[in-house]
């Protein structure tokens, strides 16, 4: 298990390093206006001096090595436009708790609802709950998610008279953003759990258990649900970690001061160093979410082999 974790960690670090190099190089091709808050008022000599001070006139490989060195010390640089000369790590530390709070609340709603709906769909295959759940999943998957968010905002504020923008002093204004984050996730959990449970219910050992007279509820919850949760467990750590990043569109739509809205803001302002840092953070969360999912799935199901078995000839 330890050797498997080490190998997966090294692969994840390798993937992250490749992403960092690509993002770093691409942003060096962007206009240099993103490094100066008052670019239009600066002379050519002032711009050149500023670029030299930031090390942007050095060869690209030297800039990259320097950036990796700073990254190992937990330094993501400073903001040039969003907050001039303010450490990016501190900005993220201020924004992340807001996204974490919204994400965890949304996940606490979507995960139980999605699992419950998935169980009902699988257990009552072809019945009302299966048809209802299928219609809900098709709606969520077919309709552009931005329209769903706008629909919730329009009718939530118009019918229920909830605030259109988030206000930390008014808890009711958090209802619509949380629902916007939770409702689409319900369909994903329900869809995959139903699929895994239906596949599991057709296995030979389930038919054998029914032939032995094992109670139906025991079969569904002790065997079908338990084994169907193994592949689904792989998705949960990634979903949990990505709550730190927040939802880019939802946070922008409701003016939530989290990391998702922050990314949109710094892209609009062309703050290159901030964009670079946030993209790297989001990429790291995605990669290590997948890593934790693989490890957790192996822990939950000891039958999964973590090493290649020698083939006898």
CSV table of C-alpha atoms in Angstrom, one decimal:
chain,number,residue,atom,x,y,z
A,1,UNK,CA,0.0,0.0,0.0
A,2,UNK,CA,2.8,2.4,0.9
A,3,UNK,CA,4.7,1.8,-2.4
A,4,UNK,CA,1.4,2.2,-4.3
A,5,UNK,CA,0.8,5.6,-2.6
A,6,UNK,CA,4.4,6.7,-3.3
A,7,UNK,CA,4.1,5.8,-7.0
A,8,UNK,CA,0.7,7.6,-7.4
A,9,UNK,CA,2.0,10.6,-5.5
A,10,UNK,CA,5.1,10.9,-7.8
A,11,UNK,CA,2.9,10.5,-10.9
A,12,UNK,CA,0.6,13.3,-9.6
A,13,UNK,CA,3.5,15.6,-8.9
A,14,UNK,CA,4.8,14.9,-12.4
A,15,UNK,CA,1.4,15.8,-13.9
A,16,UNK,CA,1.3,19.0,-11.8
A,17,UNK,CA,4.8,20.0,-12.9
A,18,UNK,CA,3.8,19.6,-16.5
A,19,UNK,CA,0.7,21.8,-16.0
A,20,UNK,CA,2.8,24.4,-14.2
A,21,UNK,CA,5.3,24.6,-17.0
A,22,UNK,CA,2.5,24.9,-19.7
A,23,UNK,CA,0.6,27.6,-17.7
A,24,UNK,CA,3.9,29.5,-16.9
A,25,UNK,CA,5.0,29.5,-20.6
A,26,UNK,CA,1.6,30.5,-22.0
A,27,UNK,CA,1.2,33.4,-19.6
A,28,UNK,CA,4.6,34.7,-20.7
A,29,UNK,CA,3.1,35.1,-24.1
A,30,UNK,CA,0.3,37.3,-22.8
A,31,UNK,CA,0.4,41.1,-23.1
A,32,UNK,CA,2.7,42.7,-20.4
A,33,UNK,CA,-0.1,45.1,-19.4
A,34,UNK,CA,-1.1,42.4,-16.8
A,35,UNK,CA,2.1,43.2,-14.8
A,36,UNK,CA,1.4,46.9,-14.3
A,37,UNK,CA,-1.6,48.6,-12.7
A,38,UNK,CA,-1.0,51.9,-14.5
A,39,UNK,CA,0.5,50.7,-17.8
A,40,UNK,CA,-1.0,53.4,-19.9
A,41,UNK,CA,0.7,56.2,-17.9
A,42,UNK,CA,4.2,54.5,-17.9
A,43,UNK,CA,7.0,55.4,-20.2
A,44,UNK,CA,8.9,52.7,-22.2
A,45,UNK,CA,11.9,53.0,-19.9
A,46,UNK,CA,9.7,52.6,-16.8
A,47,UNK,CA,8.1,49.5,-18.3
A,48,UNK,CA,11.4,48.0,-19.1
A,49,UNK,CA,12.7,48.7,-15.6
A,50,UNK,CA,9.6,47.1,-14.1
A,51,UNK,CA,10.0,44.0,-16.2
A,52,UNK,CA,13.6,43.7,-15.2
A,53,UNK,CA,12.8,44.1,-11.5
A,54,UNK,CA,10.3,41.3,-11.8
A,55,UNK,CA,12.8,39.1,-13.6
A,56,UNK,CA,10.7,38.9,-16.8
A,57,UNK,CA,13.6,39.9,-19.0
A,58,UNK,CA,15.7,36.9,-18.0
A,59,UNK,CA,15.6,33.8,-20.3
A,60,UNK,CA,12.4,31.7,-19.9
A,61,UNK,CA,14.2,28.7,-18.4
A,62,UNK,CA,15.7,30.9,-15.7
A,63,UNK,CA,12.3,32.4,-14.9
A,64,UNK,CA,10.9,28.9,-14.6
A,65,UNK,CA,13.6,27.6,-12.3
A,66,UNK,CA,13.2,30.6,-10.1
A,67,UNK,CA,9.4,30.2,-10.0
A,68,UNK,CA,9.7,26.5,-8.9
A,69,UNK,CA,12.2,27.5,-6.2
A,70,UNK,CA,9.7,30.1,-4.8
A,71,UNK,CA,6.9,27.6,-5.1
A,72,UNK,CA,8.7,25.1,-3.0
A,73,UNK,CA,8.8,27.7,-0.2
A,74,UNK,CA,5.0,28.3,-0.6
A,75,UNK,CA,5.4,31.6,-2.4
A,76,UNK,CA,3.0,32.2,-5.4
A,77,UNK,CA,4.2,35.7,-6.0
A,78,UNK,CA,2.4,39.0,-5.5
A,79,UNK,CA,-0.6,40.5,-7.2
A,80,UNK,CA,0.2,43.3,-9.7
A,81,UNK,CA,-3.3,44.7,-10.3
A,82,UNK,CA,-5.9,43.1,-8.0
A,83,UNK,CA,-4.0,44.2,-4.9
A,84,UNK,CA,-0.7,45.8,-5.8
A,85,UNK,CA,2.4,44.1,-4.3
A,86,UNK,CA,0.1,42.0,-2.0
A,87,UNK,CA,1.1,38.3,-1.5
A,88,UNK,CA,-1.1,36.0,-3.4
A,89,UNK,CA,-1.0,33.3,-0.7
A,90,UNK,CA,-2.7,35.8,1.7
A,91,UNK,CA,-5.4,36.7,-0.8
A,92,UNK,CA,-6.2,33.0,-1.3
A,93,UNK,CA,-6.2,32.4,2.5
A,94,UNK,CA,-8.8,35.1,2.8
A,95,UNK,CA,-11.0,33.8,-0.1
A,96,UNK,CA,-10.8,30.1,0.5
A,97,UNK,CA,-12.8,29.8,3.7
A,98,UNK,CA,-15.8,31.4,2.0
A,99,UNK,CA,-15.7,28.8,-0.9
A,100,UNK,CA,-15.1,26.0,1.6
A,101,UNK,CA,-18.2,27.0,3.6
A,102,UNK,CA,-20.5,27.1,0.6
A,103,UNK,CA,-19.0,24.0,-0.9
A,104,UNK,CA,-19.3,21.9,2.2
A,105,UNK,CA,-22.9,22.9,2.8
A,106,UNK,CA,-23.8,22.2,-0.8
A,107,UNK,CA,-22.1,18.8,-0.6
A,108,UNK,CA,-23.8,18.0,2.7
A,109,UNK,CA,-27.1,18.5,0.8
A,110,UNK,CA,-26.3,16.9,-2.6
A,111,UNK,CA,-24.5,13.8,-1.4
A,112,UNK,CA,-27.3,12.3,0.8
A,113,UNK,CA,-30.0,13.4,-1.7
A,114,UNK,CA,-28.1,12.0,-4.6
A,115,UNK,CA,-27.4,8.7,-2.9
A,116,UNK,CA,-31.0,8.3,-1.7
A,117,UNK,CA,-32.4,9.1,-5.2
A,118,UNK,CA,-29.9,6.6,-6.8
A,119,UNK,CA,-31.0,3.8,-4.4
A,120,UNK,CA,-34.7,4.5,-5.1
A,121,UNK,CA,-34.0,4.5,-8.9
A,122,UNK,CA,-32.1,1.2,-8.7
A,123,UNK,CA,-34.4,-0.5,-6.3
A,124,UNK,CA,-37.6,0.6,-8.1
A,125,UNK,CA,-36.2,0.2,-11.6
A,126,UNK,CA,-38.9,1.2,-14.1
A,127,UNK,CA,-41.1,2.6,-11.4
A,128,UNK,CA,-42.0,6.2,-10.5
A,129,UNK,CA,-38.8,7.1,-8.7
A,130,UNK,CA,-36.7,5.7,-11.6
A,131,UNK,CA,-38.7,7.7,-14.1
A,132,UNK,CA,-38.6,10.8,-11.9
A,133,UNK,CA,-34.9,10.5,-11.4
A,134,UNK,CA,-34.2,9.8,-15.0
A,135,UNK,CA,-36.2,12.9,-16.0
A,136,UNK,CA,-34.3,15.0,-13.5
A,137,UNK,CA,-30.9,13.7,-14.7
A,138,UNK,CA,-31.8,14.3,-18.4
A,139,UNK,CA,-32.9,17.8,-17.5
A,140,UNK,CA,-29.7,18.7,-15.7
A,141,UNK,CA,-27.5,17.1,-18.3
A,142,UNK,CA,-29.3,18.5,-21.3
A,143,UNK,CA,-30.0,22.1,-20.2
A,144,UNK,CA,-26.9,24.4,-20.1
A,145,UNK,CA,-25.9,24.8,-16.5
A,146,UNK,CA,-25.8,28.6,-16.8
A,147,UNK,CA,-29.5,28.6,-17.7
A,148,UNK,CA,-30.3,26.6,-14.7
A,149,UNK,CA,-28.4,29.0,-12.5
A,150,UNK,CA,-30.2,32.0,-14.0
A,151,UNK,CA,-33.5,30.2,-13.7
A,152,UNK,CA,-32.9,29.6,-10.0
A,153,UNK,CA,-31.8,33.2,-9.4
A,154,UNK,CA,-34.8,34.6,-11.4
A,155,UNK,CA,-37.5,32.6,-9.7
A,156,UNK,CA,-35.8,32.4,-6.3
A,157,UNK,CA,-35.6,36.2,-6.1
A,158,UNK,CA,-39.0,36.8,-7.7
A,159,UNK,CA,-41.2,34.2,-6.1
A,160,UNK,CA,-39.5,33.7,-2.7
A,161,UNK,CA,-38.2,37.3,-2.4
A,162,UNK,CA,-34.6,36.2,-1.6
A,163,UNK,CA,-31.7,38.6,-2.1
A,164,UNK,CA,-30.2,38.6,-5.6
A,165,UNK,CA,-26.7,39.1,-4.2
A,166,UNK,CA,-25.0,37.4,-1.3
A,167,UNK,CA,-24.7,39.3,1.9
A,168,UNK,CA,-22.8,37.8,4.8
A,169,UNK,CA,-25.0,39.7,7.2
A,170,UNK,CA,-28.2,38.1,5.7
A,171,UNK,CA,-28.1,34.3,5.9
A,172,UNK,CA,-31.1,33.9,3.7
A,173,UNK,CA,-29.1,35.3,0.7
A,174,UNK,CA,-27.0,32.1,0.9
A,175,UNK,CA,-29.9,29.8,0.1
A,176,UNK,CA,-29.9,30.3,-3.7
A,177,UNK,CA,-26.1,29.9,-4.2
A,178,UNK,CA,-26.1,26.7,-2.1
A,179,UNK,CA,-29.0,25.3,-4.1
A,180,UNK,CA,-27.3,26.3,-7.3
A,181,UNK,CA,-24.2,24.3,-6.2
A,182,UNK,CA,-26.1,21.3,-4.8
A,183,UNK,CA,-28.9,20.5,-7.2
A,184,UNK,CA,-26.7,19.7,-10.3
A,185,UNK,CA,-24.5,17.5,-8.1
A,186,UNK,CA,-27.5,15.4,-7.0
A,187,UNK,CA,-28.0,14.2,-10.6
A,188,UNK,CA,-24.4,13.0,-10.8
A,189,UNK,CA,-24.4,11.0,-7.6
A,190,UNK,CA,-27.8,9.5,-8.4
A,191,UNK,CA,-26.9,8.6,-12.0
A,192,UNK,CA,-23.7,6.8,-11.1
A,193,UNK,CA,-25.1,5.0,-8.0
A,194,UNK,CA,-28.1,3.7,-10.0
A,195,UNK,CA,-25.8,2.4,-12.7
A,196,UNK,CA,-23.4,0.7,-10.3
A,197,UNK,CA,-26.3,-0.8,-8.3
A,198,UNK,CA,-28.1,-2.1,-11.3
A,199,UNK,CA,-24.9,-3.7,-12.6
A,200,UNK,CA,-24.3,-5.2,-9.1
A,201,UNK,CA,-27.8,-6.5,-8.8
A,202,UNK,CA,-27.3,-8.6,-11.9
A,203,UNK,CA,-24.3,-10.4,-10.5
A,204,UNK,CA,-24.4,-14.2,-9.9
A,205,UNK,CA,-23.8,-13.9,-6.2
A,206,UNK,CA,-26.9,-11.7,-5.9
A,207,UNK,CA,-29.0,-14.3,-7.7
A,208,UNK,CA,-27.5,-17.0,-5.4
A,209,UNK,CA,-28.4,-15.0,-2.3
A,210,UNK,CA,-32.0,-14.6,-3.5
A,211,UNK,CA,-32.2,-18.3,-4.1
A,212,UNK,CA,-31.0,-19.0,-0.6
A,213,UNK,CA,-33.8,-16.8,0.7
A,214,UNK,CA,-31.8,-13.9,2.0
A,215,UNK,CA,-34.2,-11.0,2.8
A,216,UNK,CA,-34.5,-8.5,-0.1
A,217,UNK,CA,-33.5,-5.5,2.0
A,218,UNK,CA,-30.4,-7.3,3.3
A,219,UNK,CA,-29.4,-8.0,-0.3
A,220,UNK,CA,-29.9,-4.4,-1.5
A,221,UNK,CA,-28.2,-2.7,1.4
A,222,UNK,CA,-25.6,-5.2,2.7
A,223,UNK,CA,-24.4,-6.4,-0.7
A,224,UNK,CA,-25.6,-4.3,-3.7
A,225,UNK,CA,-25.4,-0.8,-2.2
A,226,UNK,CA,-22.1,-1.6,-0.3
A,227,UNK,CA,-20.3,-2.9,-3.4
A,228,UNK,CA,-21.8,-0.2,-5.7
A,229,UNK,CA,-20.4,2.5,-3.4
A,230,UNK,CA,-16.8,1.3,-4.0
A,231,UNK,CA,-16.3,3.0,-7.4
A,232,UNK,CA,-18.4,6.0,-6.3
A,233,UNK,CA,-16.1,6.6,-3.4
A,234,UNK,CA,-13.4,7.4,-5.9
A,235,UNK,CA,-15.3,10.6,-6.9
A,236,UNK,CA,-16.0,12.0,-3.4
A,237,UNK,CA,-12.5,13.2,-2.4
A,238,UNK,CA,-12.2,15.1,-5.7
A,239,UNK,CA,-15.6,16.7,-5.1
A,240,UNK,CA,-14.6,17.6,-1.6
A,241,UNK,CA,-11.3,19.2,-2.5
A,242,UNK,CA,-12.8,21.2,-5.3
A,243,UNK,CA,-15.1,22.8,-2.9
A,244,UNK,CA,-12.1,24.9,-1.9
A,245,UNK,CA,-12.0,26.3,-5.4
A,246,UNK,CA,-15.7,27.1,-5.3
A,247,UNK,CA,-17.9,27.5,-8.4
A,248,UNK,CA,-16.6,30.1,-10.8
A,249,UNK,CA,-20.0,31.0,-12.3
A,250,UNK,CA,-22.1,30.8,-9.1
A,251,UNK,CA,-19.8,32.9,-7.1
A,252,UNK,CA,-19.7,35.5,-9.8
A,253,UNK,CA,-23.4,35.4,-10.3
A,254,UNK,CA,-24.2,36.1,-6.6
A,255,UNK,CA,-21.1,38.2,-5.9
A,256,UNK,CA,-19.7,35.8,-3.4
A,257,UNK,CA,-16.2,36.7,-2.2
A,258,UNK,CA,-14.7,33.3,-2.8
A,259,UNK,CA,-12.0,31.8,-5.0
A,260,UNK,CA,-14.2,31.1,-7.9
A,261,UNK,CA,-15.3,34.7,-8.3
A,262,UNK,CA,-11.7,35.8,-7.7
A,263,UNK,CA,-10.5,33.9,-10.8
A,264,UNK,CA,-13.1,35.7,-12.9
A,265,UNK,CA,-12.1,39.0,-11.4
A,266,UNK,CA,-8.4,38.7,-12.0
A,267,UNK,CA,-8.9,37.5,-15.6
A,268,UNK,CA,-11.0,40.6,-16.3
A,269,UNK,CA,-8.3,42.8,-14.8
A,270,UNK,CA,-5.5,40.8,-16.6
A,271,UNK,CA,-3.6,40.3,-13.4
A,272,UNK,CA,-1.2,37.7,-14.9
A,273,UNK,CA,0.5,36.5,-11.7
A,274,UNK,CA,-2.9,36.0,-10.0
A,275,UNK,CA,-4.3,34.1,-12.9
A,276,UNK,CA,-1.2,31.9,-13.0
A,277,UNK,CA,-1.4,31.2,-9.2
A,278,UNK,CA,-5.1,30.3,-9.2
A,279,UNK,CA,-4.9,28.0,-12.2
A,280,UNK,CA,-2.1,26.1,-10.5
A,281,UNK,CA,-4.1,25.9,-7.3
A,282,UNK,CA,-7.2,24.6,-9.1
A,283,UNK,CA,-5.1,22.1,-11.1
A,284,UNK,CA,-3.4,20.8,-7.9
A,285,UNK,CA,-6.8,20.3,-6.2
A,286,UNK,CA,-8.1,18.3,-9.2
A,287,UNK,CA,-5.0,16.1,-9.5
A,288,UNK,CA,-4.7,15.3,-5.8
A,289,UNK,CA,-8.5,14.8,-5.6
A,290,UNK,CA,-8.1,12.0,-8.1
A,291,UNK,CA,-5.1,10.6,-6.1
A,292,UNK,CA,-7.0,10.5,-2.9
A,293,UNK,CA,-10.0,8.9,-4.7
A,294,UNK,CA,-7.8,6.0,-5.9
A,295,UNK,CA,-6.3,5.5,-2.5
A,296,UNK,CA,-9.6,5.7,-0.7
A,297,UNK,CA,-11.1,3.2,-3.2
A,298,UNK,CA,-8.3,0.7,-2.5
A,299,UNK,CA,-8.8,1.1,1.3
A,300,UNK,CA,-12.6,0.6,1.1
A,301,UNK,CA,-12.3,-2.5,-1.1
A,302,UNK,CA,-9.3,-4.7,-0.1
A,303,UNK,CA,-9.9,-6.9,-3.1
A,304,UNK,CA,-8.4,-4.2,-5.4
A,305,UNK,CA,-4.8,-5.2,-6.2
A,306,UNK,CA,-2.3,-2.4,-5.8
A,307,UNK,CA,0.5,-4.2,-7.5
A,308,UNK,CA,0.9,-6.2,-10.6
A,309,UNK,CA,0.8,-9.9,-10.1
A,310,UNK,CA,3.3,-12.1,-11.7
A,311,UNK,CA,1.9,-14.2,-14.5
A,312,UNK,CA,2.9,-17.8,-14.3
A,313,UNK,CA,3.9,-19.6,-17.5
